[in-house]
PDB file of C-alpha atoms in Angstrom:
ATOM      1  CA  MET D   8      25.247  35.264  -0.697  1.00 44.00           C
ATOM      2  CA  LEU D   9      22.167  33.146  -0.142  1.00 49.00           C
ATOM      3  CA  THR D  10      19.073  35.214   0.463  1.00 45.00           C
ATOM      4  CA  VAL D  11      17.508  34.577   3.867  1.00 43.00           C
ATOM      5  CA  TRP D  12      14.168  36.082   4.853  1.00 38.00           C
ATOM      6  CA  GLN D  13      14.463  37.983   8.123  1.00 40.00           C
ATOM      7  CA  ASP D  14      10.783  38.184   9.029  1.00 41.00           C
ATOM      8  CA  GLY D  15       7.444  36.504   8.458  1.00 42.00           C
ATOM      9  CA  PRO D  16       6.122  33.195   9.820  1.00 42.00           C
ATOM     10  CA  MET D  17       8.326  30.131   9.403  1.00 39.00           C
ATOM     11  CA  ARG D  18       6.539  26.856   8.801  1.00 42.00           C
ATOM     12  CA  LYS D  19       9.566  24.687   9.499  1.00 57.00           C
ATOM     13  CA  ALA D  20      10.964  23.640  12.855  1.00 69.00           C
ATOM     14  CA  THR D  21      13.583  25.770  14.538  1.00 79.00           C
ATOM     15  CA  PRO D  22      16.920  24.494  13.210  1.00 81.00           C
ATOM     16  CA  LEU D  23      19.524  22.845  15.372  1.00 84.00           C
ATOM     17  CA  PRO D  24      22.351  25.138  16.473  1.00 85.00           C
ATOM     18  CA  ARG D  25      24.983  25.383  13.773  1.00 78.00           C
ATOM     19  CA  HIS D  26      27.764  24.388  16.165  1.00 81.00           C
ATOM     20  CA  LEU D  27      25.974  21.251  17.396  1.00 88.00           C
ATOM     21  CA  LYS D  28      27.950  18.093  16.611  1.00 89.00           C
ATOM     22  CA  ALA D  29      26.784  14.508  16.926  1.00 93.00           C
ATOM     23  CA  ALA D  30      29.979  13.662  18.806  1.00 93.00           C
ATOM     24  CA  ASP D  31      29.087  16.198  21.519  1.00 94.00           C
ATOM     25  CA  VAL D  32      25.557  14.818  21.896  1.00 96.00           C
ATOM     26  CA  ILE D  33      26.879  11.257  22.121  1.00 96.00           C
ATOM     27  CA  ALA D  34      29.508  12.292  24.675  1.00 95.00           C
ATOM     28  CA  ALA D  35      26.759  13.800  26.857  1.00 96.00           C
ATOM     29  CA  ILE D  36      24.754  10.565  26.701  1.00 96.00           C
ATOM     30  CA  GLN D  37      27.819   8.490  27.566  1.00 95.00           C
ATOM     31  CA  ALA D  38      28.629  10.771  30.493  1.00 95.00           C
ATOM     32  CA  ARG D  39      25.156  10.281  31.943  1.00 95.00           C
ATOM     33  CA  HIS D  40      25.546   6.500  31.672  1.00 95.00           C
ATOM     34  CA  GLN D  41      28.929   6.190  33.390  1.00 94.00           C
ATOM     35  CA  GLU D  42      27.360   4.056  36.157  1.00 91.00           C
ATOM     36  CA  ASP D  43      25.169   2.097  33.755  1.00 92.00           C
ATOM     37  CA  PRO D  44      26.375  -1.540  33.594  1.00 91.00           C
ATOM     38  CA  GLN D  45      25.201  -1.627  29.975  1.00 92.00           C
ATOM     39  CA  LEU D  46      27.337   1.335  28.908  1.00 90.00           C
ATOM     40  CA  ALA D  47      29.692  -0.919  26.971  1.00 89.00           C
ATOM     41  CA  THR D  48      26.777  -2.225  24.887  1.00 90.00           C
ATOM     42  CA  HIS D  49      26.106   1.045  23.113  1.00 89.00           C
ATOM     43  CA  PRO D  50      26.468   0.929  19.316  1.00 90.00           C
ATOM     44  CA  ALA D  51      29.178   2.630  17.277  1.00 91.00           C
ATOM     45  CA  PRO D  52      28.893   6.426  17.564  1.00 89.00           C
ATOM     46  CA  GLU D  53      28.851   6.659  13.759  1.00 89.00           C
ATOM     47  CA  ASP D  54      25.425   4.993  13.699  1.00 93.00           C
ATOM     48  CA  LEU D  55      23.313   7.872  14.941  1.00 95.00           C
ATOM     49  CA  MET D  56      19.974   6.093  14.652  1.00 95.00           C
ATOM     50  CA  ALA D  57      21.204   3.047  16.556  1.00 95.00           C
ATOM     51  CA  PHE D  58      22.751   5.244  19.243  1.00 96.00           C
ATOM     52  CA  ALA D  59      19.508   7.189  19.608  1.00 96.00           C
ATOM     53  CA  THR D  60      17.636   3.899  19.975  1.00 96.00           C
ATOM     54  CA  TRP D  61      20.094   2.772  22.671  1.00 96.00           C
ATOM     55  CA  ALA D  62      19.623   6.028  24.597  1.00 96.00           C
ATOM     56  CA  LEU D  63      15.846   5.640  24.522  1.00 96.00           C
ATOM     57  CA  ASP D  64      16.052   1.993  25.563  1.00 95.00           C
ATOM     58  CA  ARG D  65      18.447   2.708  28.461  1.00 95.00           C
ATOM     59  CA  ARG D  66      16.843   5.908  29.788  1.00 94.00           C
ATOM     60  CA  ASN D  67      15.211   4.012  32.678  1.00 93.00           C
ATOM     61  CA  ALA D  68      18.663   3.271  34.076  1.00 93.00           C
ATOM     62  CA  LEU D  69      18.969   6.967  34.926  1.00 94.00           C
ATOM     63  CA  PRO D  70      17.312   9.313  37.417  1.00 94.00           C
ATOM     64  CA  ALA D  71      14.174  10.930  36.015  1.00 93.00           C
ATOM     65  CA  ALA D  72      15.763  14.267  35.111  1.00 92.00           C
ATOM     66  CA  GLU D  73      18.689  12.656  33.336  1.00 95.00           C
ATOM     67  CA  ALA D  74      16.357  10.217  31.595  1.00 96.00           C
ATOM     68  CA  LYS D  75      14.544  13.189  30.061  1.00 96.00           C
ATOM     69  CA  ASP D  76      17.887  14.571  28.897  1.00 96.00           C
ATOM     70  CA  ASP D  77      18.547  11.236  27.175  1.00 97.00           C
ATOM     71  CA  VAL D  78      15.235  11.506  25.321  1.00 97.00           C
ATOM     72  CA  LEU D  79      16.038  15.040  24.182  1.00 97.00           C
ATOM     73  CA  ASP D  80      19.500  14.023  23.020  1.00 97.00           C
ATOM     74  CA  ALA D  81      18.036  11.042  21.165  1.00 97.00           C
ATOM     75  CA  ILE D  82      15.776  13.456  19.293  1.00 97.00           C
ATOM     76  CA  ARG D  83      18.783  15.640  18.446  1.00 96.00           C
ATOM     77  CA  LEU D  84      20.654  12.608  17.115  1.00 96.00           C
ATOM     78  CA  LEU D  85      17.671  11.603  14.987  1.00 96.00           C
ATOM     79  CA  ARG D  86      17.491  15.093  13.483  1.00 93.00           C
ATOM     80  CA  LEU D  87      21.201  14.940  12.695  1.00 94.00           C
ATOM     81  CA  ALA D  88      20.677  11.494  11.182  1.00 94.00           C
ATOM     82  CA  GLN D  89      17.864  12.911   9.031  1.00 92.00           C
ATOM     83  CA  GLN D  90      20.282  15.539   7.731  1.00 89.00           C
ATOM     84  CA  GLN D  91      22.673  12.743   6.738  1.00 90.00           C
ATOM     85  CA  LEU D  92      19.847  10.894   4.970  1.00 92.00           C
ATOM     86  CA  ASP D  93      18.766  14.078   3.150  1.00 91.00           C
ATOM     87  CA  ARG D  94      22.307  14.665   1.870  1.00 88.00           C
ATOM     88  CA  LEU D  95      22.585  11.055   0.734  1.00 89.00           C
ATOM     89  CA  MET D  96      19.187  11.120  -0.968  1.00 92.00           C
ATOM     90  CA  LEU D  97      20.068  14.324  -2.822  1.00 89.00           C
ATOM     91  CA  ARG D  98      23.319  12.745  -3.969  1.00 88.00           C
ATOM     92  CA  ALA D  99      21.445   9.631  -5.128  1.00 91.00           C
ATOM     93  CA  LEU D 100      18.821  11.617  -7.056  1.00 90.00           C
ATOM     94  CA  LEU D 101      21.430  13.830  -8.711  1.00 87.00           C
ATOM     95  CA  THR D 102      23.430  10.739  -9.623  1.00 88.00           C
ATOM     96  CA  ALA D 103      20.318   9.151 -11.136  1.00 87.00           C
ATOM     97  CA  LYS D 104      19.721  12.251 -13.254  1.00 82.00           C
ATOM     98  CA  ALA D 105      23.376  12.457 -14.260  1.00 81.00           C
ATOM     99  CA  ASP D 106      23.351   8.764 -15.241  1.00 84.00           C
ATOM    100  CA  ARG D 107      20.159   9.378 -17.251  1.00 83.00           C
ATOM    101  CA  ILE D 108      18.027   6.837 -15.446  1.00 89.00           C
ATOM    102  CA  LYS D 109      14.569   7.187 -16.993  1.00 87.00           C
ATOM    103  CA  THR D 110      11.588   8.247 -14.883  1.00 87.00           C
ATOM    104  CA  PRO D 111       9.739   4.890 -15.053  1.00 89.00           C
ATOM    105  CA  LYS D 112      12.768   3.076 -13.657  1.00 91.00           C
ATOM    106  CA  LEU D 113      13.558   5.791 -11.129  1.00 91.00           C
ATOM    107  CA  SER D 114       9.977   5.860  -9.867  1.00 92.00           C
ATOM    108  CA  GLU D 115      10.248   2.203  -8.875  1.00 91.00           C
ATOM    109  CA  ALA D 116      12.837   3.263  -6.290  1.00 93.00           C
ATOM    110  CA  THR D 117      11.603   6.713  -5.299  1.00 92.00           C
ATOM    111  CA  GLY D 118       7.831   6.280  -5.450  1.00 93.00           C
ATOM    112  CA  ILE D 119       7.759   9.579  -7.376  1.00 90.00           C
ATOM    113  CA  HIS D 120       5.938   8.995 -10.652  1.00 89.00           C
ATOM    114  CA  SER D 121       6.771  12.086 -12.674  1.00 88.00           C
ATOM    115  CA  ARG D 122       9.829  13.938 -13.873  1.00 83.00           C
ATOM    116  CA  GLN D 123       8.425  17.119 -12.322  1.00 84.00           C
ATOM    117  CA  GLY D 124       8.033  15.362  -8.990  1.00 89.00           C
ATOM    118  CA  THR D 125      11.678  14.315  -9.022  1.00 87.00           C
ATOM    119  CA  HIS D 126      12.773  17.872  -9.743  1.00 82.00           C
ATOM    120  CA  ASP D 127      10.521  19.102  -6.917  1.00 86.00           C
ATOM    121  CA  ARG D 128      12.161  16.596  -4.556  1.00 89.00           C
ATOM    122  CA  ILE D 129      15.649  17.714  -5.574  1.00 86.00           C
ATOM    123  CA  LYS D 130      14.615  21.326  -5.002  1.00 82.00           C
ATOM    124  CA  ALA D 131      13.139  20.553  -1.572  1.00 86.00           C
ATOM    125  CA  LEU D 132      16.176  18.550  -0.447  1.00 88.00           C
ATOM    126  CA  THR D 133      18.535  21.274  -1.605  1.00 85.00           C
ATOM    127  CA  ARG D 134      16.597  23.798   0.483  1.00 82.00           C
ATOM    128  CA  GLU D 135      16.546  21.532   3.548  1.00 85.00           C
ATOM    129  CA  ILE D 136      20.281  20.855   3.362  1.00 84.00           C
ATOM    130  CA  ALA D 137      21.150  24.491   2.744  1.00 81.00           C
ATOM    131  CA  ALA D 138      18.944  25.551   5.665  1.00 80.00           C
ATOM    132  CA  ALA D 139      20.604  23.018   7.979  1.00 81.00           C
ATOM    133  CA  ARG D 140      24.041  24.269   6.988  1.00 76.00           C
ATOM    134  CA  LEU D 141      23.005  27.892   7.574  1.00 71.00           C
ATOM    135  CA  SER D 142      21.037  27.014  10.733  1.00 74.00           C
ATOM    136  CA  VAL D 143      17.870  28.700   9.482  1.00 71.00           C
ATOM    137  CA  PRO D 144      14.409  27.242   8.743  1.00 71.00           C
ATOM    138  CA  ALA D 145      14.062  25.820   5.232  1.00 70.00           C
ATOM    139  CA  ASP D 146      11.381  28.403   4.473  1.00 69.00           C
ATOM    140  CA  ALA D 147      13.982  31.097   5.073  1.00 64.00           C
ATOM    141  CA  VAL D 148      16.093  30.006   2.115  1.00 66.00           C
ATOM    142  CA  GLU D 149      15.042  31.749  -1.076  1.00 58.00           C
ATOM    143  CA  ASP D 150      15.847  29.207  -3.752  1.00 49.00           C
ATOM    144  CA  VAL D 151      14.191  30.787  -6.747  1.00 46.00           C
ATOM    145  CA  ALA D 152      15.775  30.296 -10.132  1.00 46.00           C
ATOM    146  CA  PRO D 153      18.315  32.859 -11.314  1.00 48.00           C
ATOM    147  CA  ALA D 154      16.932  36.105 -12.684  1.00 52.00           C
ATOM    148  CA  PRO D 155      15.689  35.873 -16.288  1.00 47.00           C
ATOM    149  CA  ASP D 156      18.677  37.870 -17.508  1.00 46.00           C
ATOM    150  CA  VAL D 157      21.023  35.247 -16.040  1.00 57.00           C
ATOM    151  CA  ALA D 158      21.111  32.774 -18.896  1.00 72.00           C
ATOM    152  CA  LEU D 159      21.381  29.086 -18.124  1.00 76.00           C
ATOM    153  CA  ALA D 160      24.547  28.990 -20.208  1.00 80.00           C
ATOM    154  CA  HIS D 161      26.095  31.596 -17.900  1.00 86.00           C
ATOM    155  CA  LEU D 162      25.040  29.676 -14.784  1.00 86.00           C
ATOM    156  CA  LYS D 163      26.720  26.544 -16.141  1.00 88.00           C
ATOM    157  CA  THR D 164      29.827  28.543 -17.046  1.00 91.00           C
ATOM    158  CA  VAL D 165      30.049  29.856 -13.486  1.00 93.00           C
ATOM    159  CA  ALA D 166      29.647  26.346 -12.096  1.00 93.00           C
ATOM    160  CA  HIS D 167      32.268  24.935 -14.456  1.00 93.00           C
ATOM    161  CA  LYS D 168      34.744  27.671 -13.517  1.00 95.00           C
ATOM    162  CA  LEU D 169      34.234  27.093  -9.787  1.00 95.00           C
ATOM    163  CA  LEU D 170      34.895  23.379 -10.173  1.00 95.00           C
ATOM    164  CA  GLN D 171      37.879  24.072 -12.405  1.00 94.00           C
ATOM    165  CA  GLU D 172      39.491  26.244  -9.709  1.00 95.00           C
ATOM    166  CA  TRP D 173      38.467  23.948  -6.818  1.00 95.00           C
ATOM    167  CA  GLU D 174      42.011  22.846  -5.938  1.00 95.00           C
ATOM    168  CA  ASP D 175      42.982  26.468  -5.327  1.00 96.00           C
ATOM    169  CA  LEU D 176      40.092  27.132  -2.926  1.00 96.00           C
ATOM    170  CA  THR D 177      40.113  26.566   0.836  1.00 94.00           C
ATOM    171  CA  THR D 178      37.697  23.673   1.055  1.00 93.00           C
ATOM    172  CA  ASN D 179      36.642  21.035   3.559  1.00 91.00           C
ATOM    173  CA  GLU D 180      34.394  17.967   3.473  1.00 86.00           C
ATOM    174  CA  ASP D 181      31.208  20.031   3.557  1.00 84.00           C
ATOM    175  CA  ALA D 182      32.336  22.167   0.611  1.00 89.00           C
ATOM    176  CA  ASP D 183      33.461  19.064  -1.285  1.00 91.00           C
ATOM    177  CA  GLU D 184      30.000  17.581  -0.805  1.00 87.00           C
ATOM    178  CA  TRP D 185      28.421  20.629  -2.446  1.00 88.00           C
ATOM    179  CA  ALA D 186      30.977  20.388  -5.265  1.00 91.00           C
ATOM    180  CA  GLU D 187      29.933  16.805  -5.942  1.00 88.00           C
ATOM    181  CA  GLY D 188      26.292  17.894  -6.148  1.00 87.00           C
ATOM    182  CA  ILE D 189      27.211  20.691  -8.563  1.00 90.00           C
ATOM    183  CA  GLU D 190      29.143  18.289 -10.760  1.00 88.00           C
ATOM    184  CA  LEU D 191      26.293  15.773 -10.801  1.00 85.00           C
ATOM    185  CA  THR D 192      23.761  18.492 -11.641  1.00 84.00           C
ATOM    186  CA  MET D 193      25.969  19.685 -14.498  1.00 83.00           C
ATOM    187  CA  ARG D 194      26.064  16.159 -15.909  1.00 81.00           C
ATOM    188  CA  SER D 195      22.278  15.912 -16.032  1.00 73.00           C
ATOM    189  CA  SER D 196      20.754  16.012 -19.487  1.00 62.00           C
ATOM    190  CA  GLU D 197      17.653  17.784 -18.118  1.00 66.00           C
ATOM    191  CA  ILE D 198      18.280  21.288 -16.813  1.00 65.00           C
ATOM    192  CA  THR D 199      14.905  22.834 -15.985  1.00 68.00           C
ATOM    193  CA  ASP D 200      14.095  26.022 -14.092  1.00 68.00           C
ATOM    194  CA  LEU D 201      13.890  23.976 -10.882  1.00 66.00           C
ATOM    195  CA  THR D 202      17.212  22.289 -11.601  1.00 72.00           C
ATOM    196  CA  ALA D 203      18.751  25.687 -12.278  1.00 77.00           C
ATOM    197  CA  ALA D 204      17.372  26.934  -8.952  1.00 75.00           C
ATOM    198  CA  SER D 205      18.921  23.949  -7.189  1.00 78.00           C
ATOM    199  CA  LEU D 206      22.249  24.521  -8.951  1.00 84.00           C
ATOM    200  CA  SER D 207      22.197  28.200  -7.995  1.00 84.00           C
ATOM    201  CA  VAL D 208      21.628  27.341  -4.316  1.00 83.00           C
ATOM    202  CA  GLN D 209      24.351  24.695  -4.395  1.00 86.00           C
ATOM    203  CA  LEU D 210      26.845  27.172  -5.859  1.00 90.00           C
ATOM    204  CA  ARG D 211      26.057  29.757  -3.197  1.00 86.00           C
ATOM    205  CA  CYS D 212      26.231  27.196  -0.397  1.00 85.00           C
ATOM    206  CA  ALA D 213      29.580  25.908  -1.627  1.00 90.00           C
ATOM    207  CA  THR D 214      30.943  29.439  -1.758  1.00 92.00           C
ATOM    208  CA  GLU D 215      29.658  30.326   1.708  1.00 87.00           C
ATOM    209  CA  GLN D 216      31.141  27.117   3.103  1.00 88.00           C
ATOM    210  CA  ILE D 217      34.523  27.954   1.561  1.00 94.00           C
ATOM    211  CA  VAL D 218      34.510  31.505   2.911  1.00 93.00           C
ATOM    212  CA  GLU D 219      33.411  30.367   6.376  1.00 89.00           C
ATOM    213  CA  HIS D 220      36.052  27.622   6.527  1.00 91.00           C
ATOM    214  CA  ALA D 221      38.768  30.008   5.366  1.00 94.00           C
ATOM    215  CA  GLY D 222      37.713  32.516   8.024  1.00 93.00           C
ATOM    216  CA  THR D 223      37.926  29.833  10.707  1.00 90.00           C
ATOM    217  CA  LEU D 224      41.458  28.952   9.590  1.00 94.00           C
ATOM    218  CA  GLY D 225      42.474  32.583   9.138  1.00 94.00           C
ATOM    219  CA  VAL D 226      43.573  32.040   5.536  1.00 95.00           C
ATOM    220  CA  PRO D 227      42.363  33.372   2.169  1.00 95.00           C
ATOM    221  CA  ALA D 228      39.374  31.614   0.625  1.00 96.00           C
ATOM    222  CA  ALA D 229      41.156  31.587  -2.727  1.00 96.00           C
ATOM    223  CA  ARG D 230      44.864  31.083  -3.348  1.00 95.00           C
ATOM    224  CA  THR D 231      45.001  32.449  -6.893  1.00 95.00           C
ATOM    225  CA  PRO D 232      43.388  35.368  -8.759  1.00 95.00           C
ATOM    226  CA  GLU D 233      41.551  32.855 -10.967  1.00 96.00           C
ATOM    227  CA  ALA D 234      40.063  31.097  -7.945  1.00 96.00           C
ATOM    228  CA  GLU D 235      39.002  34.433  -6.440  1.00 95.00           C
ATOM    229  CA  ALA D 236      37.351  35.341  -9.741  1.00 96.00           C
ATOM    230  CA  ALA D 237      35.430  32.047  -9.638  1.00 95.00           C
ATOM    231  CA  LEU D 238      34.088  32.904  -6.169  1.00 95.00           C
ATOM    232  CA  ASP D 239      33.172  36.402  -7.303  1.00 94.00           C
ATOM    233  CA  ALA D 240      31.268  34.993 -10.267  1.00 94.00           C
ATOM    234  CA  VAL D 241      29.082  32.965  -7.885  1.00 92.00           C
ATOM    235  CA  ARG D 242      28.527  35.968  -5.623  1.00 90.00           C
ATOM    236  CA  ASN D 243      27.389  38.000  -8.636  1.00 88.00           C
ATOM    237  CA  LEU D 244      24.735  35.526  -9.792  1.00 79.00           C
TER     238      LEU D 244
END
């Protein structure tokens, strides 16, 4: 299980509700604009930033109270869009590390001019994404590296086993996204303490996503003893 602090001040914003979906926010905006002659001009719902812009631009077509609701929903859409961008940026950075793109070249794209800075960014993004998935502030996710007695070789073995048994686990798109991040991290030639911390968080998030999805469906998280052992190995990190 991921460790989540239960007390103490949180520096990050209160997370969006875990159940909140962009489709529900967009549906609420569309419902408010049923009498708006420009309703048909709204952008594709998949483009959250464009839809948020449309809601802000068209708020004056609504009564004052509903216009305020449009502004609030636009903010929600932008936060959801930021989560999408964070996931994509993490994937891009992990891919760059896996493809062994050197720091001087990578810094031209990222604006981060040190290897340590890139690892810090990967760590921060992993925390932000994990926090969004768990619906807790990022500061509540304890993403320290594995305990000293958990050798890096063991961590990689656990990750390899989880990926090996992936087809026999109850997964969904969210879990598959974590699996891709784990695979990319494993391919990196530079596994530092920060990278190991990121990998540890990714493994725990993937496992929690699998267990949660299986619970929703009312089916086992693992379909074979080997797959169950792979989940247990992550839990025991």
